[in-house]
Short mmCIF file of C-alpha atoms in Angstrom, two decimals:
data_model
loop_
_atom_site.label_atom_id
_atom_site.label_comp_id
_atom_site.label_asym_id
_atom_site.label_seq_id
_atom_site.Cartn_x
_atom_site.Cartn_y
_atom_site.Cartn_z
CA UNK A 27 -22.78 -29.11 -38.78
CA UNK A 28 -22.92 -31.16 -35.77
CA UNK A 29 -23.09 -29.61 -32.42
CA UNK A 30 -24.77 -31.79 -30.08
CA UNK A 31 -22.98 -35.53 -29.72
CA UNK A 32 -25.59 -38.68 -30.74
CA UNK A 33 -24.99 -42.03 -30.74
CA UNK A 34 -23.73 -41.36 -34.38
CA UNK A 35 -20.63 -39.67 -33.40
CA UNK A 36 -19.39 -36.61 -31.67
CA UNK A 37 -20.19 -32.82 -32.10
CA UNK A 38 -18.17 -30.08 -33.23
CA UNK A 39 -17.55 -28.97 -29.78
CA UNK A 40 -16.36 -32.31 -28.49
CA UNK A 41 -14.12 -32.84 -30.94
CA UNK A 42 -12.46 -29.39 -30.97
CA UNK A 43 -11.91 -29.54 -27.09
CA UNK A 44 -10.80 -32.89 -27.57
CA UNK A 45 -8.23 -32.24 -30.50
CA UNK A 46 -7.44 -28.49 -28.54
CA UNK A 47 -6.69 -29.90 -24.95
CA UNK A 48 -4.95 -32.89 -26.36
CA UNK A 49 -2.48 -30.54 -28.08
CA UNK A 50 -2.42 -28.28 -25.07
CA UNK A 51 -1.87 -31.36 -22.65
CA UNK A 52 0.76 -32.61 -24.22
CA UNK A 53 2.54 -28.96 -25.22
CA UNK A 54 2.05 -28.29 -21.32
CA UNK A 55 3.78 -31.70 -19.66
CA UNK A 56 6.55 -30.76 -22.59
CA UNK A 57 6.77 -27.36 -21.60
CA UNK A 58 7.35 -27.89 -17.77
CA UNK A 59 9.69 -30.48 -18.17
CA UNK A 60 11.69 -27.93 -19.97
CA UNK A 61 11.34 -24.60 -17.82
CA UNK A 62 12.32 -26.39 -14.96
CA UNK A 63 15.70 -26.89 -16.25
CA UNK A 64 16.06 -23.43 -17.74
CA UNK A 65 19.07 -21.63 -17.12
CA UNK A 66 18.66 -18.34 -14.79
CA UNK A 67 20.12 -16.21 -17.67
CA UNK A 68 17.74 -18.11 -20.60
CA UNK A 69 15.58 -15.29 -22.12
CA UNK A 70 12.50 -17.76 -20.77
CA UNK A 71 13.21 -18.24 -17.59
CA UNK A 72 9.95 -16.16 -16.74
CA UNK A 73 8.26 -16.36 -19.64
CA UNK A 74 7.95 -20.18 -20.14
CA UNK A 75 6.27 -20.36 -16.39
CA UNK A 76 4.09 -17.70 -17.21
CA UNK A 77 2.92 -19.17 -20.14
CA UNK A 78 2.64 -22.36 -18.15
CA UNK A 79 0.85 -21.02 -15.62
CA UNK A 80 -1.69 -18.87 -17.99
CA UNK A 81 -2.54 -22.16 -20.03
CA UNK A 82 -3.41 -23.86 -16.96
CA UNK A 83 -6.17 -21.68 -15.99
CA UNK A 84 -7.41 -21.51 -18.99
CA UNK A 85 -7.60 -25.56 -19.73
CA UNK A 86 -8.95 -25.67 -15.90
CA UNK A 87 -11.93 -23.26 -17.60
CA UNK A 88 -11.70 -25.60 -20.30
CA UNK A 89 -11.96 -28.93 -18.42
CA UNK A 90 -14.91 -28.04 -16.26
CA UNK A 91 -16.48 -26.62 -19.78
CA UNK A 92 -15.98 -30.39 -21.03
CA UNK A 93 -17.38 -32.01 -18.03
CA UNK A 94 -20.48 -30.01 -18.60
CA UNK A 95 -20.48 -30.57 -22.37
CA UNK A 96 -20.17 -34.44 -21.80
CA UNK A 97 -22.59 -35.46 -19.05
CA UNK A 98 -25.51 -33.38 -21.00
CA UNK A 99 -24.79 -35.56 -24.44
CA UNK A 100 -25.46 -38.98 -25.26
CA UNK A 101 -22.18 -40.84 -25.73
CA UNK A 102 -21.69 -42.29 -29.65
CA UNK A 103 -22.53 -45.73 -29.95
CA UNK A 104 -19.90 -48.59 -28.53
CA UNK A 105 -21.51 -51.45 -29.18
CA UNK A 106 -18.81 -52.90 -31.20
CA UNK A 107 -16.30 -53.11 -27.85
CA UNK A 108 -16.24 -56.15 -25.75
CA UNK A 109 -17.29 -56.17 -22.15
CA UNK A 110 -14.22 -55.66 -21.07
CA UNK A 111 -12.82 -53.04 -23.70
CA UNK A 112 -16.46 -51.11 -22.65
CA UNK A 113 -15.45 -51.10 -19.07
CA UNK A 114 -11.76 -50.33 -19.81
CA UNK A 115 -13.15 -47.12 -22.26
CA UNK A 116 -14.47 -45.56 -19.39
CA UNK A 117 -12.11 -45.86 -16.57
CA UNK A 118 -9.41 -43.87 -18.90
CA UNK A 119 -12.22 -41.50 -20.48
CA UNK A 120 -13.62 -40.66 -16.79
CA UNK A 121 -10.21 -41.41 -15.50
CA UNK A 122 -8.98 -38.03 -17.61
CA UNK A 123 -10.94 -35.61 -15.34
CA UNK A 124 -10.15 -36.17 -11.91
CA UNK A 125 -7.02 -36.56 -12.74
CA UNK A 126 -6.77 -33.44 -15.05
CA UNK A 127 -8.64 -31.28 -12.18
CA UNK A 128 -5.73 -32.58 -9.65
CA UNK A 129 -2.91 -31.86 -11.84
CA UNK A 130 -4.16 -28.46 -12.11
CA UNK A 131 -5.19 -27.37 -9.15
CA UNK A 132 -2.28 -29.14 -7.48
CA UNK A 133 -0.14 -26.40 -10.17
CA UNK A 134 -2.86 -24.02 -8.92
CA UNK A 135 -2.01 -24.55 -5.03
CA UNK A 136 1.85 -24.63 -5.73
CA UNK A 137 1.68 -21.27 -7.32
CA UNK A 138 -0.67 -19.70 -4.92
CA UNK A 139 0.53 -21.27 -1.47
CA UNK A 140 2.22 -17.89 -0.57
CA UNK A 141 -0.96 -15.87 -1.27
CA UNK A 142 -0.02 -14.49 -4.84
CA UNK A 143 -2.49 -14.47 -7.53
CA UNK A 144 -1.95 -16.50 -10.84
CA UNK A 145 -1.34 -13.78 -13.67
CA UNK A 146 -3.01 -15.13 -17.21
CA UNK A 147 -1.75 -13.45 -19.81
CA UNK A 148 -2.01 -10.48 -18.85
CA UNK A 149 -5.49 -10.38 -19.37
CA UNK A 150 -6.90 -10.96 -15.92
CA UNK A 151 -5.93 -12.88 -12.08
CA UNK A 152 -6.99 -15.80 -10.26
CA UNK A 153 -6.58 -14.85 -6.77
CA UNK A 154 -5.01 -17.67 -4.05
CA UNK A 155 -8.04 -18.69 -2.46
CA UNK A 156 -6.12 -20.76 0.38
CA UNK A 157 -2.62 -19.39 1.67
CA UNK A 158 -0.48 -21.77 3.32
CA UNK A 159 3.16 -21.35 2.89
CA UNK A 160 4.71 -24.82 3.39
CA UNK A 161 2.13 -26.11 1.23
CA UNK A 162 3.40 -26.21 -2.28
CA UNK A 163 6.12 -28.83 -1.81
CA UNK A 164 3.62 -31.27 -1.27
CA UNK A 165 2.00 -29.59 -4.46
CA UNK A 166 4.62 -29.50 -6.50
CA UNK A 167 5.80 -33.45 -5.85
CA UNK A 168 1.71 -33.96 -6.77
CA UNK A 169 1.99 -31.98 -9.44
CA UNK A 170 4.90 -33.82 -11.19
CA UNK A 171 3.61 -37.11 -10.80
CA UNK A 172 -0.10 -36.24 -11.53
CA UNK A 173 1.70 -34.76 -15.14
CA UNK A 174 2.95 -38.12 -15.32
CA UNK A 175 0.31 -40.27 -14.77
CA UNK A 176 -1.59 -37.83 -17.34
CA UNK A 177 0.98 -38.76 -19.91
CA UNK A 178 0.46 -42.49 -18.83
CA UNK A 179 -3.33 -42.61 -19.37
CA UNK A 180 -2.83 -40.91 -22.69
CA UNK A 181 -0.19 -43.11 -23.98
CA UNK A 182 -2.91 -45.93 -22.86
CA UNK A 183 -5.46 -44.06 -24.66
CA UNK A 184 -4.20 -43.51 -27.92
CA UNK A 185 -2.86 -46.55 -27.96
CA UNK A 186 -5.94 -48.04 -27.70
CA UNK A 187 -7.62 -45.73 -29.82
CA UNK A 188 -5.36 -46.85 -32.72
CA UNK A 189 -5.92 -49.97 -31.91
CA UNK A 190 -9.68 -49.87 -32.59
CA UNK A 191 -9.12 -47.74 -35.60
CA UNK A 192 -6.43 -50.01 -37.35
CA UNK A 193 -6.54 -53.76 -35.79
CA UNK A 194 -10.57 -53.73 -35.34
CA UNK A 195 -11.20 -51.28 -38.07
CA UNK A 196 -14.18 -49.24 -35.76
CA UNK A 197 -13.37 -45.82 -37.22
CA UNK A 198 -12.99 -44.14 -33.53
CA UNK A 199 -10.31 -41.92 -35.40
CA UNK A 200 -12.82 -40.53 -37.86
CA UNK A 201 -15.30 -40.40 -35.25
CA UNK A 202 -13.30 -38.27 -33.20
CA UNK A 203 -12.09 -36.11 -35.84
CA UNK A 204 -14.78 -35.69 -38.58
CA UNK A 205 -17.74 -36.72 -36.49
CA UNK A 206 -18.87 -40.12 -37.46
CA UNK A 207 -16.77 -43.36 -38.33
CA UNK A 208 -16.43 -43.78 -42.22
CA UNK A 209 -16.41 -47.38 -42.42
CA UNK A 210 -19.64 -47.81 -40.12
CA UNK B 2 37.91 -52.21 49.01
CA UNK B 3 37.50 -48.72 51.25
CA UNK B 4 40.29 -46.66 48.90
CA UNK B 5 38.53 -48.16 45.61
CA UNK B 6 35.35 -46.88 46.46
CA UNK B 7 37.03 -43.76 47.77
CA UNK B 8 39.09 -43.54 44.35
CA UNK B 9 35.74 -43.82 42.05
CA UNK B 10 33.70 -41.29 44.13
CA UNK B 11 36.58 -38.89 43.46
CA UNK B 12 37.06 -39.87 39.81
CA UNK B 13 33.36 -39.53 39.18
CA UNK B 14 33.26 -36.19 40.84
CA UNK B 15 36.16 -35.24 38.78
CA UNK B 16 34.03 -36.01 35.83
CA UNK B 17 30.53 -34.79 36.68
CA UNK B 18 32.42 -31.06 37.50
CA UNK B 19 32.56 -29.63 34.40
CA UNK B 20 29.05 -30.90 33.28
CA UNK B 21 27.84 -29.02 36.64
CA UNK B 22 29.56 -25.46 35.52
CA UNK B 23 28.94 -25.33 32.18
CA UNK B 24 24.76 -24.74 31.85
CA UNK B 25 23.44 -26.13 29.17
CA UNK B 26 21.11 -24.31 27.57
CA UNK B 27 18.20 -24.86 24.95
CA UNK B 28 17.42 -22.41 21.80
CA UNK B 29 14.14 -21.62 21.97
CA UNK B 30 13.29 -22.40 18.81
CA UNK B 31 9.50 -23.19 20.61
CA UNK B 32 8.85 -20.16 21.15
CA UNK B 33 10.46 -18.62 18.21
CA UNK B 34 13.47 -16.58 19.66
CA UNK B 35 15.81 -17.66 17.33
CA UNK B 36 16.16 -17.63 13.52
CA UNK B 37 18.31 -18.48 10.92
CA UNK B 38 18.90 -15.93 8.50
CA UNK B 39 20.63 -15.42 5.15
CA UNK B 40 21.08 -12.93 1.99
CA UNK B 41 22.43 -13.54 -1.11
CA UNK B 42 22.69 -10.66 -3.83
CA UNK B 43 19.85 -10.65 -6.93
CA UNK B 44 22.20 -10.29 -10.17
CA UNK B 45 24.09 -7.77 -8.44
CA UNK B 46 21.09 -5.35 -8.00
CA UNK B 47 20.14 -5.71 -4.40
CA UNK B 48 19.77 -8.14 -1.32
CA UNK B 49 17.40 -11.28 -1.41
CA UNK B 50 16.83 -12.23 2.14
CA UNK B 51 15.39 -15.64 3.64
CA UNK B 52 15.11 -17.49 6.34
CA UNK B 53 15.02 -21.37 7.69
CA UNK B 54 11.87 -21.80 9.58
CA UNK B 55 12.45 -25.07 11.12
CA UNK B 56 15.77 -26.05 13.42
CA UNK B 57 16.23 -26.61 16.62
CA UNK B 58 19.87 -26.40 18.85
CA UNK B 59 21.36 -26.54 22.38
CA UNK B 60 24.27 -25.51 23.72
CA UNK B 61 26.41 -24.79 26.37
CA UNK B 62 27.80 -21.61 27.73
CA UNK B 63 29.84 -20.60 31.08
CA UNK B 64 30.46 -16.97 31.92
CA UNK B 65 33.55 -18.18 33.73
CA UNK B 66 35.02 -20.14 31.04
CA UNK B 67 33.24 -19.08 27.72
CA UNK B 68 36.05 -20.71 25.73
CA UNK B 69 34.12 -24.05 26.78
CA UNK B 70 31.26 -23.10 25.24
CA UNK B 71 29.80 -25.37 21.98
CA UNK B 72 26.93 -25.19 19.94
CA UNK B 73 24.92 -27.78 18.12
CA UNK B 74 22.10 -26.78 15.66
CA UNK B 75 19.87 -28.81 13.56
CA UNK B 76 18.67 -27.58 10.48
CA UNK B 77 15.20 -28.62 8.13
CA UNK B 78 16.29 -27.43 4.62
CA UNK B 79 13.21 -27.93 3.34
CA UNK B 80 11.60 -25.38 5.71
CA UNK B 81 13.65 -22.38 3.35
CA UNK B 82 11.34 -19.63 3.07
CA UNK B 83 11.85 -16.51 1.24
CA UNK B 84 8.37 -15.60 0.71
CA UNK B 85 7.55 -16.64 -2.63
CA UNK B 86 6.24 -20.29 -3.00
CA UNK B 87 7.71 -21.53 -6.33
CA UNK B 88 11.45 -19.82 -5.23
CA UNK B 89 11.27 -22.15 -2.82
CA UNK B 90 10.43 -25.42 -4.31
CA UNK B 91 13.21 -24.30 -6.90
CA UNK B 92 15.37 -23.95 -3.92
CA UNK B 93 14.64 -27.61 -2.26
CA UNK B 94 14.82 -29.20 -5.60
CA UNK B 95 18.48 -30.66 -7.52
CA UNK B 96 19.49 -27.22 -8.36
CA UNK B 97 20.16 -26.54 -5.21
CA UNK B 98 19.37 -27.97 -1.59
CA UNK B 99 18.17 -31.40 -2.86
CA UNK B 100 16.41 -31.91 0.17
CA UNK B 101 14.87 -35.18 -0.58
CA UNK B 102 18.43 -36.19 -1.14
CA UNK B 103 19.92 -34.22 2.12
CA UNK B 104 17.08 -34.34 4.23
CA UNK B 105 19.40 -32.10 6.98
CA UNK B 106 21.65 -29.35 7.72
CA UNK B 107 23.88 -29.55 10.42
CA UNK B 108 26.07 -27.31 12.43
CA UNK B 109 28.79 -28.37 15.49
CA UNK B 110 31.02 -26.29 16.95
CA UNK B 111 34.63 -27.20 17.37
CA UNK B 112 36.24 -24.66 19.07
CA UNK B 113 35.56 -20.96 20.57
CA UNK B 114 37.41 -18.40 21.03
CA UNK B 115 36.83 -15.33 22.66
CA UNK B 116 38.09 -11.86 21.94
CA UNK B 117 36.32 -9.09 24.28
CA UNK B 118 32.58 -9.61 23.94
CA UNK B 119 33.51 -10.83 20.67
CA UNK B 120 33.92 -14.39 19.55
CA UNK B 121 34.78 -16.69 16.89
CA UNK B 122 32.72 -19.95 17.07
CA UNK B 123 34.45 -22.63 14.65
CA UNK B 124 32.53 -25.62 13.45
CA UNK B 125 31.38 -28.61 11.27
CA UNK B 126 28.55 -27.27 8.90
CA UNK B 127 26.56 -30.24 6.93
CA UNK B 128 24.75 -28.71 4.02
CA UNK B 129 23.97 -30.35 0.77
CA UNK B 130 25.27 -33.28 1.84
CA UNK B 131 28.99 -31.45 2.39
CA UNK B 132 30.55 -31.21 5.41
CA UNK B 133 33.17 -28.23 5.60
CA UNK B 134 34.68 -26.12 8.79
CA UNK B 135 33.38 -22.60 8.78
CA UNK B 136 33.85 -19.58 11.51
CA UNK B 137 31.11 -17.65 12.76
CA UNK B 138 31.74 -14.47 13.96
CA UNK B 139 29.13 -14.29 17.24
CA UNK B 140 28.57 -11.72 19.67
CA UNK B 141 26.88 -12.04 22.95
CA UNK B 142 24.08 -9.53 23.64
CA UNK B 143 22.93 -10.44 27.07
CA UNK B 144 22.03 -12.90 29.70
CA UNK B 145 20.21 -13.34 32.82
CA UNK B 146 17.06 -13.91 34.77
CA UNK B 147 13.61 -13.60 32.35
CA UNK B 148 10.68 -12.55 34.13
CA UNK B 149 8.90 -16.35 34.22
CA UNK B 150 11.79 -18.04 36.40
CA UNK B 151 14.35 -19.28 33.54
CA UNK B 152 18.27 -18.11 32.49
CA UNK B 153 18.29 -16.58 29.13
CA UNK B 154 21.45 -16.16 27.05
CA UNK B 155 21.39 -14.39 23.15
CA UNK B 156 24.17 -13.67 20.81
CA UNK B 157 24.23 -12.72 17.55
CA UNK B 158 26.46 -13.95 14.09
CA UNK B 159 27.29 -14.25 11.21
CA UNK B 160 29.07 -16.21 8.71
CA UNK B 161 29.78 -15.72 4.64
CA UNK B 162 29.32 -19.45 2.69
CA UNK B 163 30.69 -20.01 -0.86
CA UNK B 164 27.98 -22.17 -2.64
CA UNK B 165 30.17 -23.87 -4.78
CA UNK B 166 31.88 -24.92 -1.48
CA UNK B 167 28.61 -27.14 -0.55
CA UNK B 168 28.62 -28.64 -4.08
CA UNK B 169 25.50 -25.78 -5.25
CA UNK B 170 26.71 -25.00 -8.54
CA UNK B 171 23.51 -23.61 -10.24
CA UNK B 172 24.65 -20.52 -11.62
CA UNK B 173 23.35 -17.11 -10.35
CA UNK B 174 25.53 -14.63 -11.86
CA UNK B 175 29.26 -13.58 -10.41
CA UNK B 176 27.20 -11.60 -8.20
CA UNK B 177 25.55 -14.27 -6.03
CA UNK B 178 28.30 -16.86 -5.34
CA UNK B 179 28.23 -16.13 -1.55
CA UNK B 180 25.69 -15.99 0.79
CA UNK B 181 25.51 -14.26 3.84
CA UNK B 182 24.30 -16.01 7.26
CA UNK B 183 22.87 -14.03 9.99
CA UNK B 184 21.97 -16.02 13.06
CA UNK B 185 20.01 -15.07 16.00
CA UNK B 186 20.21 -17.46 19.21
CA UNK B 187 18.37 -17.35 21.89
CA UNK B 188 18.80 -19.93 24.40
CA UNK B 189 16.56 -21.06 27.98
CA UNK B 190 19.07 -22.30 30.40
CA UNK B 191 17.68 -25.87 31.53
#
């Protein structure tokens, strides 16, 4: 088993953060698109925020994890992409985590701007570390938009992940999902 | 030429006299002797209170001849605070205030009339992009000389609004269709 990532292909625990926060992601944008509109008599009116709000912190944990994880491993081999696809590769790879660490700590800050902690799952409290009442409208516009633009860069993503793995026949998908590409 | 003259100097004094007797007066809103209240019931079990933190009003007010009196008030929405973050942003969103959308609140006085210390201030209120006439019941609780040199006037109200009147139709439960205003006014003669 693969744990570190080479130039061969990704790591076990790449590829299940990648594969776990990409389900998460895209459960979470779907999941407060649809609390917000919740009826106040709809069974999950508190739940589905809590829920929100619990996966949150734990894929902020999870982010700064993968930050770690990636600048301490070699990145697989890429020497089949153009100039320009090279360049493009990493402006939406680095692209995901400033843009993932705004989206949630701009949720963070909305949550916490009048000084209550964020509950996660009952199993322990983030504290508000800055209280400013006033200050999560400005959060909370940021944090629909940054949920947006997240769903933007991974529509561009995939997109050009299947593009690699179907029109230039690279294997990215394999790499990504069993470690190295097949038909490499 | 003489009697023209004379005629506009009287016709302009005319004017200018009741802008002379009734004091206008400024709600100070700077130094935060004012607020705008309300309470609206949680399912029925008890009162949820909250406040506007930003507005700002004038108006005017004459012992003499209270039923001259007005009252103008301009309200932030968007500065609702009930003291809990994510309420609030629920409250300035489509469901209900749609504050990007309505930007202000507005209230004008039409009318006052008095009954004992008692009055009934009728007016314009703009909220939610609805205008619609309601009555305040006010009070007057005191005026007179503050110790730093300025007139000070206060009253108190109150006034009940339907939501559904203002076009706020998210539904809280039979129990919550009304809300209750309670408005403190303070006001530093100019």
């Amino acid at each position: 088993m693969m744990i570190r990532d080479t130039s061969a292909g990704y790591g076990v625990p790449t590829r299940v953060l990648h594969w776990g926060m990409a389900v998460a992601i895209l459960g979470m944008y779907v999941l407060g698109l649809w609390m917000v509109d919740l009826n106040y008599y709809s069974p999950y009116y508190q739940l589905a925020p809590d829920i929100h709000r619990s996966i949150g912190m734990v894929l902020l944990t999870l982010l700064l994890g993968r930050f770690l994880w990636r600048i301490v491993n070699d990145k697989p081999d890429d020497s089949e992409l153009s100039t320009m696809e090279r360049t493009a590769a990493r402006v939406v790879h680095w692209g995901f985590y400033p843009l993932l660490l705004a989206l949630m700590i701009s949720g963070y800050l909305m949550s916490t701007a009048d000084g209550r902690a964020i509950e996660v799952f009952d199993w322990f409290s983030v504290p508000a570390i800055i209280e400013n009442k006033g200050m999560e409208k400005p959060a909370g516009a940021a944090h629909a938009l940054l949920a947006h633009l997240t769903i933007l860069l991974v529509i561009v993503h995939a997109l050009a992940a299947l593009k690699h793995q179907f029109y230039d026949r690279s294997g990215v998908l394999g790499r990504m999902w069993s470690g190295s590409s097949s038909n490499r | 030429m003489r009697l023209t003259t004379a005629t506009l100097a009287l016709v302009a004094a005319v004017l200018a006299a009741p802008a002379v007797q009734a004091a206008d007066y400024v709600i100070d809103t700077a130094r935060a002797h004012a607020s705008i209240n309300f309470r609206i019931k949680h399912l029925g079990f008890s009162w949820l209170t909250g406040r506007f933190d930003k507005f700002n009003g004038t108006f005017t007010f004459d012992e003499a001849k209270p039923e001259a009196s007005s009252v103008k008030v301009e309200i932030d929405p968007s500065s609702i605070n009930t003291n809990h973050a994510e309420r609030d942003n629920h409250l300035r969103g489509k469901d209900f205030l749609d504050t990007s959308a309505f930007p202000k609140a507005s209230f004008e006085s039409t009318s006052v009339k008095l009954d004992g210390d008692k009055a009934k201030i009728t007016g314009n209120l703009t909220l939610h992009g609805v205008t619609k006439e309601v009555t305040i019941d006010a009070t007057r609780i005191a005026g007179g000389p503050d110790p730093w040199g300025n007139h000070r006037e206060g009253f108190t109200g109150t006034t009940n609004l339907r939501l559904k009147d203002f076009g706020i139709n998210f539904d809280l439960g039979p129990a919550s269709e009304v809300v209750e205003l309670a408005l403190e006014v303070e006001g530093v003669r100019q």
